XYZ file of C-alpha atoms in Angstrom:
181
model
C 11.926 -0.497 7.488
C 8.397 0.359 5.336
C 4.900 -0.572 5.081
C 3.678 -0.805 1.483
C 0.296 -0.540 1.022
C -0.271 -2.752 -1.986
C -0.330 -5.889 -2.864
C 1.070 -5.439 -6.323
C 4.296 -8.207 -6.820
C 5.941 -5.309 -9.181
C 6.243 -2.729 -6.518
C 7.528 -5.314 -3.916
C 10.022 -6.609 -6.617
C 11.059 -2.937 -6.959
C 11.448 -2.236 -3.379
C 13.672 -5.791 -2.991
C 15.710 -4.627 -6.058
C 16.860 -1.392 -4.452
C 17.372 -2.982 -1.220
C 14.225 -1.338 0.694
C 13.643 -3.214 3.407
C 9.298 -3.425 3.545
C 6.718 -5.148 4.806
C 3.305 -5.481 2.231
C -0.279 -5.112 3.408
C -2.399 -4.543 0.629
C -6.318 -2.861 1.218
C -9.499 -2.613 -0.446
C -9.919 0.454 -1.555
C -12.881 0.509 -4.512
C -11.198 2.604 -7.727
C -14.843 2.314 -9.040
C -15.807 4.923 -7.043
C -13.569 7.306 -8.372
C -15.775 9.827 -11.254
C -12.761 12.149 -12.887
C -11.522 10.497 -16.212
C -8.718 12.777 -16.240
C -5.791 10.179 -16.034
C -3.909 12.411 -13.459
C -6.659 13.089 -11.225
C -7.541 9.563 -11.205
C -4.378 8.272 -10.278
C -4.002 10.611 -7.509
C -7.572 10.101 -5.982
C -7.043 6.369 -6.238
C -3.449 6.433 -4.658
C -5.093 9.426 -1.817
C -7.889 6.681 -1.489
C -5.637 3.639 -1.015
C -3.673 5.446 1.259
C -6.396 7.150 3.582
C -7.649 3.846 4.383
C -4.280 1.875 5.339
C -3.217 5.291 7.128
C -6.412 4.641 9.514
C -5.997 1.045 9.457
C -2.511 1.126 10.228
C -1.194 4.718 11.049
C 2.401 5.803 11.057
C 3.834 4.954 14.437
C 5.203 1.563 13.583
C 6.594 2.490 10.280
C 6.460 4.557 7.386
C 3.569 4.199 5.172
C 4.338 3.753 0.930
C 0.891 3.989 -1.170
C 1.091 3.853 -4.671
C -0.886 3.361 -8.303
C -0.420 3.848 -11.718
C -2.718 4.407 -14.785
C -1.828 4.471 -18.799
C -3.160 6.911 -21.114
C -2.966 7.504 -24.841
C -4.334 10.238 -26.688
C -5.587 11.528 -23.554
C -7.597 8.495 -22.473
C -7.469 6.930 -19.214
C -6.709 3.473 -19.868
C -7.040 1.125 -16.447
C -6.862 -2.020 -16.044
C -8.550 -4.668 -18.844
C -11.756 -5.929 -17.544
C -11.747 -8.413 -19.985
C -10.242 -9.681 -23.515
C -11.890 -7.264 -25.842
C -10.945 -4.656 -23.557
C -6.922 -5.574 -23.409
C -7.002 -5.908 -27.168
C -8.327 -2.238 -27.688
C -6.264 -0.895 -25.570
C -3.232 -2.683 -27.015
C -4.418 -1.046 -30.711
C -4.565 1.864 -29.425
C -1.218 2.164 -28.111
C 0.255 0.060 -30.764
C 2.217 2.355 -32.856
C 1.474 5.593 -30.108
C 2.747 7.697 -27.934
C 1.650 5.923 -24.460
C 2.291 7.803 -20.824
C 2.571 5.508 -17.829
C 1.373 7.921 -15.120
C 2.300 6.730 -11.111
C 1.527 8.286 -7.719
C 2.743 7.835 -4.538
C 2.612 9.101 -0.895
C 5.069 8.061 1.497
C 4.285 9.539 5.242
C 6.844 8.932 8.257
C 6.519 10.677 12.010
C 8.919 13.131 10.176
C 8.486 13.189 6.364
C 5.874 13.082 3.817
C 6.539 12.697 -0.156
C 3.614 13.246 -2.635
C 5.135 12.301 -5.915
C 3.088 11.911 -9.368
C 5.727 10.877 -11.985
C 5.559 10.202 -15.583
C 7.227 7.667 -17.858
C 6.252 8.337 -21.608
C 6.837 5.796 -24.157
C 6.898 5.899 -28.187
C 5.795 2.443 -29.504
C 6.681 0.790 -32.755
C 3.388 -0.902 -34.144
C 3.074 -4.156 -32.260
C 3.053 -7.338 -34.095
C 0.080 -8.826 -34.485
C 0.932 -12.425 -33.757
C 3.299 -11.329 -30.453
C 0.029 -9.311 -29.370
C -2.197 -12.219 -29.443
C 0.079 -14.681 -27.684
C -0.100 -12.186 -25.424
C -3.130 -11.744 -24.994
C -3.425 -15.422 -24.622
C -1.067 -16.005 -21.863
C -2.982 -13.366 -19.574
C -0.362 -11.450 -18.669
C -2.410 -8.297 -19.444
C -4.765 -8.625 -16.744
C -3.810 -6.626 -13.596
C -1.868 -4.200 -15.609
C -2.654 -0.690 -16.307
C -3.366 -0.452 -19.726
C -2.712 -3.982 -20.193
C 0.777 -3.200 -21.010
C 4.036 -4.531 -19.593
C 7.055 -2.265 -20.246
C 9.075 -4.763 -18.927
C 7.766 -7.536 -20.767
C 5.441 -7.472 -23.776
C 6.103 -4.172 -24.628
C 9.727 -4.387 -24.649
C 10.817 -4.750 -28.084
C 8.492 -2.000 -29.497
C 9.960 0.689 -27.447
C 11.354 3.461 -29.452
C 11.844 6.057 -27.026
C 11.436 6.302 -23.698
C 11.208 9.417 -21.445
C 11.547 8.573 -18.038
C 12.513 5.945 -15.376
C 11.401 2.429 -15.924
C 10.675 1.883 -12.517
C 7.418 4.405 -12.800
C 6.179 2.069 -15.605
C 6.382 -0.584 -13.044
C 4.211 1.498 -10.520
C 6.932 3.040 -8.393
C 9.524 5.772 -9.143
C 12.082 4.150 -7.008
C 14.877 6.430 -7.460
C 12.403 9.105 -5.903
C 11.740 7.286 -3.097
C 14.953 6.025 -2.353
C 16.692 9.623 -2.487
C 14.041 10.894 -0.220
C 14.111 8.640 2.499
């Protein structure tokens, strides 16, 4: 049994699908306190900030702690969660017909093991259909997602090529975690 330090339903689904027993306790770390715009650095700092907050609150005596965060980058730009519809549209326009990477950092700590991992999955997208993109934006599914993308949903028909694990792009590289624990 592990403690998932995240409020993400996608991360919990990934753990369930891999048969990893967990309880879910997210935190309140303020990502806006991070000043860097470097995507890898931002992802690590956000994960570390969340980990430190939850480690202080729960420790690891009862069970190991797992925390993760993801960001999207395209053309070297850090793409976080969309602030509004216009922000989401701009992110999707940038990624349409372009290479996009999802960076996920995870920190796992038990009494005997510690794993800090940064994984990257890169997608080469075909151009997004304008009507389909508008339907996706109107659905609101783009909110709460780094880069406003959902590779397991909206983006799936536009994937020309992928390098890396899909789980990384969904917020947690479960393949590496499962091997480690």
